[in-house]
Coordinates of C-alpha atoms and ligand atoms in Angstrom, one line a residue:
M202 CA -67.9 -82.0 28.2
T203 CA -68.2 -78.5 26.7
E204 CA -72.0 -78.5 26.4
S205 CA -74.0 -76.6 29.0
T206 CA -77.3 -78.0 30.3
A207 CA -80.4 -76.2 31.5
H208 CA -79.4 -76.4 35.1
G209 CA -75.6 -76.1 34.5
Q210 CA -74.9 -79.8 35.3
P211 CA -74.8 -82.7 32.9
G212 CA -77.8 -84.9 32.8
T213 CA -80.3 -82.7 34.6
G214 CA -82.0 -80.9 31.7
P215 CA -81.8 -80.4 28.0
V216 CA -78.4 -80.6 26.4
G217 CA -77.6 -77.0 25.4
P218 CA -75.2 -75.4 22.9
V219 CA -71.4 -75.6 23.2
D220 CA -70.4 -73.2 25.9
A221 CA -68.8 -70.1 24.3
S222 CA -66.8 -69.3 27.4
V223 CA -65.0 -72.6 27.1
V224 CA -64.7 -73.2 23.3
P225 CA -64.5 -70.0 21.3
R226 CA -67.5 -69.4 19.0
Y227 CA -65.4 -69.6 15.8
A228 CA -64.0 -73.1 16.7
G229 CA -65.6 -76.4 15.9
I230 CA -68.0 -77.8 13.3
A231 CA -71.0 -75.6 12.8
T232 CA -74.4 -76.9 13.9
Y233 CA -77.2 -74.3 14.2
A234 CA -76.5 -72.1 17.2
R235 CA -73.8 -74.7 18.2
L236 CA -76.6 -77.0 19.4
P237 CA -76.2 -80.7 19.8
R238 CA -76.9 -83.0 16.9
I239 CA -80.1 -85.0 17.1
E240 CA -78.0 -88.2 17.4
D241 CA -76.6 -86.9 20.7
V242 CA -80.0 -86.8 22.6
P243 CA -82.8 -89.3 23.1
R244 CA -85.6 -87.0 22.0
A245 CA -86.1 -83.4 20.8
D246 CA -88.8 -80.8 21.3
V247 CA -87.5 -78.8 18.4
A248 CA -85.3 -79.9 15.5
V249 CA -83.6 -77.5 13.1
V250 CA -83.0 -79.2 9.8
G251 CA -81.6 -78.1 6.5
V252 CA -82.9 -78.8 3.0
P253 CA -80.1 -78.0 0.5
F254 CA -82.3 -77.9 -2.6
D255 CA -82.5 -75.2 -5.3
T256 CA -83.8 -77.0 -8.4
G257 CA -87.1 -75.1 -8.2
V258 CA -85.8 -71.6 -8.8
S259 CA -86.9 -69.2 -11.6
Y260 CA -83.9 -66.8 -11.4
R261 CA -80.7 -66.8 -9.5
P262 CA -79.8 -70.2 -8.0
G263 CA -77.6 -71.1 -4.9
T264 CA -80.0 -71.8 -2.0
R265 CA -78.6 -75.3 -1.9
F266 CA -75.9 -73.7 0.1
G267 CA -78.4 -71.9 2.4
P268 CA -78.4 -74.4 5.3
S269 CA -74.7 -74.5 5.8
H270 CA -74.4 -70.6 5.4
V271 CA -77.1 -70.0 8.1
R272 CA -75.4 -72.5 10.5
E273 CA -72.1 -70.7 9.9
S274 CA -73.9 -67.4 10.5
S275 CA -75.4 -68.6 13.8
R276 CA -72.2 -68.9 15.9
L277 CA -72.8 -65.7 17.8
L278 CA -76.3 -66.4 19.0
R279 CA -76.6 -66.5 22.8
P280 CA -78.8 -68.7 25.0
Y281 CA -81.2 -66.1 26.5
N282 CA -83.7 -64.3 24.3
P283 CA -84.6 -61.1 26.1
A284 CA -87.2 -60.0 23.5
Q285 CA -89.3 -63.0 24.4
D286 CA -87.9 -63.5 27.9
V287 CA -87.1 -67.2 27.2
S288 CA -84.0 -69.3 27.3
P289 CA -85.0 -71.5 24.4
F290 CA -82.3 -74.1 24.8
A291 CA -82.9 -74.5 28.6
V292 CA -86.7 -74.8 28.6
A293 CA -86.7 -77.3 25.7
Q294 CA -84.4 -79.8 24.0
V295 CA -83.4 -78.1 20.7
V296 CA -81.2 -79.9 18.3
D297 CA -79.7 -79.7 14.8
A298 CA -81.0 -82.6 12.7
G299 CA -78.5 -82.1 9.8
D300 CA -79.7 -82.0 6.2
F301 CA -82.2 -84.0 4.3
P302 CA -80.3 -85.4 1.3
V303 CA -82.6 -84.7 -1.6
N304 CA -82.3 -85.3 -5.4
P305 CA -80.9 -82.3 -7.1
F306 CA -82.0 -83.4 -10.6
D307 CA -85.6 -84.5 -10.2
I308 CA -88.0 -82.0 -8.5
Q309 CA -90.9 -84.5 -8.1
E310 CA -88.6 -87.0 -6.5
A311 CA -87.1 -84.4 -4.2
V312 CA -90.5 -83.3 -3.0
L313 CA -91.4 -86.8 -2.1
E314 CA -88.1 -87.2 -0.3
V315 CA -88.7 -84.0 1.8
E316 CA -92.2 -85.1 2.8
R317 CA -90.9 -88.6 3.7
A318 CA -87.9 -87.2 5.7
A319 CA -90.0 -84.6 7.5
T320 CA -92.6 -87.2 8.5
E321 CA -89.8 -89.5 9.8
L322 CA -88.1 -86.6 11.7
G323 CA -91.5 -85.8 13.2
E324 CA -91.3 -89.1 15.0
R325 CA -88.2 -88.0 16.8
A326 CA -88.9 -84.3 17.3
T327 CA -92.1 -82.6 18.3
R328 CA -91.6 -79.6 16.0
I329 CA -89.4 -78.9 13.0
V330 CA -87.9 -75.6 11.8
T331 CA -86.5 -76.1 8.3
I332 CA -83.8 -74.0 6.7
G333 CA -83.9 -73.9 2.9
G334 CA -83.4 -74.4 0.2
D335 CA -85.7 -72.6 -2.2
H336 CA -89.4 -72.1 -1.5
T337 CA -90.5 -75.3 -3.4
I338 CA -89.8 -77.2 -0.2
A339 CA -92.8 -75.5 1.6
L340 CA -95.1 -77.8 -0.4
P341 CA -93.8 -81.1 1.0
L342 CA -93.3 -79.6 4.4
L343 CA -97.0 -78.6 4.4
R344 CA -98.0 -82.0 3.2
A345 CA -96.2 -83.5 6.2
V346 CA -97.7 -81.0 8.6
A347 CA -101.3 -81.4 7.3
K348 CA -101.1 -85.2 7.6
Q349 CA -100.7 -84.6 11.3
H350 CA -102.8 -81.5 12.0
G351 CA -105.2 -81.1 9.1
P352 CA -105.4 -77.9 7.1
V353 CA -103.3 -75.2 8.8
A354 CA -103.2 -71.4 8.8
V355 CA -100.2 -70.4 6.7
L356 CA -98.5 -67.2 7.8
H357 CA -96.3 -66.4 4.8
F358 CA -93.6 -63.7 4.9
D359 CA -92.4 -63.0 1.4
A360 CA -92.0 -60.3 -1.3
H361 CA -93.8 -62.8 -3.6
L362 CA -97.2 -64.4 -3.5
D363 CA -95.9 -67.8 -4.5
T364 CA -99.4 -68.8 -5.6
W365 CA -98.6 -68.8 -9.3
D366 CA -99.6 -71.7 -11.4
T367 CA -96.7 -73.0 -13.5
Y368 CA -93.3 -71.9 -14.9
F369 CA -92.4 -73.4 -18.3
G370 CA -95.2 -75.9 -17.7
A371 CA -93.7 -77.0 -14.3
P372 CA -96.3 -77.1 -11.6
V373 CA -93.8 -77.6 -8.6
T374 CA -91.4 -74.6 -8.4
H375 CA -90.5 -72.0 -5.9
G376 CA -93.2 -69.6 -7.3
T377 CA -96.0 -72.1 -6.9
P378 CA -96.0 -74.0 -3.5
F379 CA -99.0 -72.2 -2.0
R380 CA -101.2 -72.7 -5.0
R381 CA -100.5 -76.4 -4.9
A382 CA -101.0 -76.5 -1.2
S383 CA -104.3 -74.7 -1.5
E384 CA -105.5 -77.0 -4.3
E385 CA -104.6 -80.0 -2.1
G386 CA -106.6 -78.8 0.9
L387 CA -103.5 -78.4 3.1
I388 CA -104.2 -74.8 4.1
D389 CA -107.0 -73.2 6.0
L390 CA -108.6 -70.8 3.5
T391 CA -110.0 -68.5 6.1
A392 CA -106.9 -67.9 8.1
S393 CA -103.9 -67.7 5.8
C394 CA -102.0 -64.5 5.1
H395 CA -99.0 -63.1 3.2
V396 CA -97.0 -60.4 4.9
G397 CA -94.5 -58.1 3.2
T398 CA -95.7 -58.7 -0.4
R399 CA -94.6 -56.1 -2.9
G400 CA -93.3 -55.5 -6.4
P401 CA -94.5 -56.1 -9.9
L402 CA -96.9 -59.0 -10.7
Y403 CA -97.7 -60.7 -14.1
S404 CA -101.2 -59.2 -14.0
K405 CA -104.0 -58.1 -11.7
Q406 CA -105.4 -61.7 -12.1
D407 CA -102.6 -62.9 -9.8
L408 CA -104.3 -61.0 -6.9
E409 CA -107.7 -62.4 -7.7
D410 CA -106.3 -66.0 -7.9
D411 CA -104.5 -65.5 -4.7
E412 CA -107.6 -64.4 -2.8
R413 CA -109.6 -67.4 -4.2
L414 CA -106.7 -69.7 -3.1
G415 CA -107.3 -68.5 0.5
F416 CA -104.8 -65.7 1.3
S417 CA -105.2 -62.2 2.5
I418 CA -102.4 -59.7 2.2
V419 CA -100.6 -57.4 4.6
S420 CA -98.4 -55.7 2.0
S421 CA -95.0 -54.0 2.5
E422 CA -96.8 -50.7 1.6
Y423 CA -99.4 -51.4 4.4
V424 CA -96.6 -51.8 6.9
E425 CA -95.0 -48.5 5.8
E426 CA -98.3 -46.6 5.8
H427 CA -99.9 -47.9 9.0
G428 CA -96.9 -49.1 11.0
A429 CA -95.8 -52.5 12.4
E430 CA -98.4 -52.5 15.2
A431 CA -101.4 -52.2 12.9
A432 CA -99.9 -54.8 10.6
I433 CA -99.4 -57.2 13.5
Q434 CA -103.0 -56.7 14.5
R435 CA -104.3 -57.5 11.0
M436 CA -102.0 -60.6 10.8
R437 CA -103.0 -61.9 14.2
D438 CA -106.7 -61.3 13.6
R439 CA -106.5 -63.3 10.3
I440 CA -104.8 -66.4 11.8
G441 CA -106.9 -66.4 15.0
D442 CA -106.4 -69.6 17.0
K443 CA -105.9 -72.0 14.1
P444 CA -102.9 -74.4 14.0
L445 CA -100.2 -72.2 12.4
Y446 CA -97.4 -72.9 10.0
I447 CA -95.0 -70.0 9.5
S448 CA -93.0 -69.8 6.2
V449 CA -90.4 -67.1 6.0
D450 CA -88.9 -66.3 2.6
I451 CA -85.9 -64.2 3.4
D452 CA -86.6 -62.0 0.4
V453 CA -89.4 -60.4 2.5
L454 CA -86.6 -58.3 3.8
D455 CA -85.4 -55.4 1.7
P456 CA -82.3 -56.2 -0.4
A457 CA -80.5 -53.7 1.8
H458 CA -81.0 -56.1 4.8
A459 CA -80.9 -59.4 2.8
P460 CA -79.0 -59.2 -0.5
G461 CA -78.2 -62.9 -0.5
T462 CA -81.3 -64.2 -2.2
G463 CA -82.4 -65.3 -5.7
T464 CA -85.3 -63.0 -6.6
P465 CA -84.8 -59.7 -4.7
E466 CA -87.4 -57.0 -4.8
A467 CA -86.9 -53.4 -3.7
G468 CA -89.0 -51.8 -0.9
G469 CA -89.0 -54.6 1.7
L470 CA -89.2 -54.9 5.4
T471 CA -86.4 -54.3 7.8
S472 CA -85.0 -57.1 9.8
R473 CA -86.2 -55.2 12.9
E474 CA -89.8 -55.3 11.6
L475 CA -89.7 -59.0 10.7
L476 CA -88.3 -60.0 14.1
R477 CA -91.0 -57.9 15.8
F478 CA -93.7 -59.6 13.7
L479 CA -92.5 -63.0 14.8
R480 CA -92.2 -62.1 18.5
S481 CA -95.8 -61.1 18.5
L482 CA -96.9 -64.8 18.0
G483 CA -96.1 -66.1 21.5
D484 CA -99.7 -67.2 22.2
K485 CA -100.3 -69.0 18.9
H486 CA -100.4 -72.7 18.3
I487 CA -97.4 -73.2 16.0
V488 CA -97.0 -76.6 14.2
G489 CA -94.0 -75.9 12.1
A490 CA -91.9 -73.3 10.3
D491 CA -89.4 -72.7 7.6
V492 CA -86.9 -70.0 6.5
V493 CA -86.0 -70.3 2.9
E494 CA -84.3 -68.6 -0.1
V495 CA -80.9 -67.7 1.4
S496 CA -78.4 -67.8 -1.4
P497 CA -74.9 -67.2 0.0
A498 CA -73.2 -66.4 -3.3
Y499 CA -75.1 -63.1 -3.4
D500 CA -74.6 -62.4 0.3
H501 CA -72.2 -59.8 1.7
A502 CA -70.5 -60.0 5.1
Q503 CA -73.1 -62.7 6.2
M504 CA -75.8 -60.1 6.3
T505 CA -78.5 -62.4 4.9
G506 CA -77.1 -65.4 6.8
I507 CA -77.2 -63.5 10.1
A508 CA -80.7 -62.2 9.5
A509 CA -81.9 -65.7 8.7
S510 CA -80.1 -67.2 11.8
H511 CA -81.9 -64.6 14.0
V512 CA -85.3 -65.4 12.3
V513 CA -84.7 -69.1 13.0
Y514 CA -83.8 -68.1 16.6
E515 CA -87.1 -66.3 17.1
L516 CA -89.0 -69.2 15.7
V517 CA -87.1 -71.7 17.8
T518 CA -87.8 -69.5 20.9
L519 CA -91.6 -69.5 20.1
L520 CA -91.6 -73.3 19.7
A521 CA -89.4 -73.9 22.8
A522 CA -91.7 -71.8 25.0
Q523 CA -94.7 -73.6 23.5
A524 CA -93.1 -77.0 24.3
E525 CA -92.6 -75.8 27.9
R526 CA -96.3 -74.6 28.1
M527 CA -97.5 -77.9 26.7
R528 CA -95.5 -79.9 29.2
G529 CA -96.9 -77.7 32.0
A530 CA -100.4 -78.5 30.8
E531 CA -99.9 -82.3 30.9
Ligands
ALG85 N1 -90.2 -67.8 -4.0 C1 -89.5 -66.9 -4.5 N2 -88.5 -66.4 -3.8 N3 -89.6 -66.3 -5.7 C2 -90.7 -66.6 -6.6 C3 -90.5 -65.8 -7.8 C4 -91.2 -66.3 -8.9 C5 -91.0 -65.5 -10.2 O1 -89.9 -65.7 -10.8 O2 -91.9 -64.8 -10.6
ZN86 ZN1 -89.9 -64.5 -2.4
ZN87 ZN1 -91.1 -67.4 -1.7

C-alpha cells in the first residue's frame, strides 16, 4: 500500500495520494496529484475529471491533450496547502475520475455526452472540477450544474468574453458558451462576472451584448490600475452569496505565464494574481469549476501545465474545505 490516508493508517480516513517518500513522484501512471482513481473508493467529495475535446476552437487546436498534460504536470503537488491552511486530500475524499470519452467529430453530440457524463458523475461525487478541453465544454457543464442548483453565478476568468453569438454559423463553440448559457437561463444575471478580460474585440457592441447577457467585467487593465485587492473586492461583491460556478480559461494568464493555449492575448494576469483571486473565495458556496484551454503543443517546460495544475489545486482545496464544513454542519 503506497497511498497515505488522512490519519496515516489505512481505512481510517480518505484515501490520499501516492506517498512521494515511498514512490518517487516521477514513477507510476499519472492521475491528478497522484490521487486514487474513482474506482478505488466508495464515494468522493471532489472528483477531478478530464474532457479531452477541442472541436470547438476558432484558432490553434490541441486542448484535447490538456487533461493528460495537466495530470503529468501535477506530480509535484504536495498534500498541505499553506495558502488556505487546508490539507485538501485529508479533509475530503478527492479522486481522479479519468476522462469523459466524447465525440471528436460532432460538437452537438459531444456536448450532450458531456452533460450526461457530468450528471452521472454527480451521483458518485459531490463536486466536480473539470480539466479541458476547449471552452465549449463549459456549456454542458453549466447545464448539468443548473439542473441541480438552478441558475448559478458564473465567475469567469478569461482573456475573452466568450459571449459571442456564432462562428461560421456554428452556435456552440469555445467563443460562445456563456451566451448560450445566458439564453438558456443557466446563469444568474445579477451575479456573474468576467475577470482578466482584455484585448481586441469585434466591435463595441460585444460589450453591450455581454452586459445584457448578465456579466460585469473586472478587466486585466483594472487589476493593473487598482491592484488585486480592489479587483477581489469587486469580484466578491458581484457574486455575493449565490451558488457559484468558477470557469478558468488558462489564457486569462499572460502568455509569459501560460504560452500553451490556443488564443493567446498579451497583457494578462500573472499566475500569482490568479491564485490569489481563487484563494479569496473560501467562504463562497461553490457548486463546480473547470480549467480549460491548455494546449500542450504550444507549452514550454510545462509552464502552462504547472500553472493549470496549481489552479486546479486551489479549486480542489476550496471544495475540500467546503465539504468538511458541510459535514460539520450536518
Ligand atoms: N475561449 C477562448 N479561449 N477563446 C475564444 C476566442 C474566440 C475568437 O476566436 O474570437
Ligand atoms: Zn480565452
Ligand atoms: Zn474562454
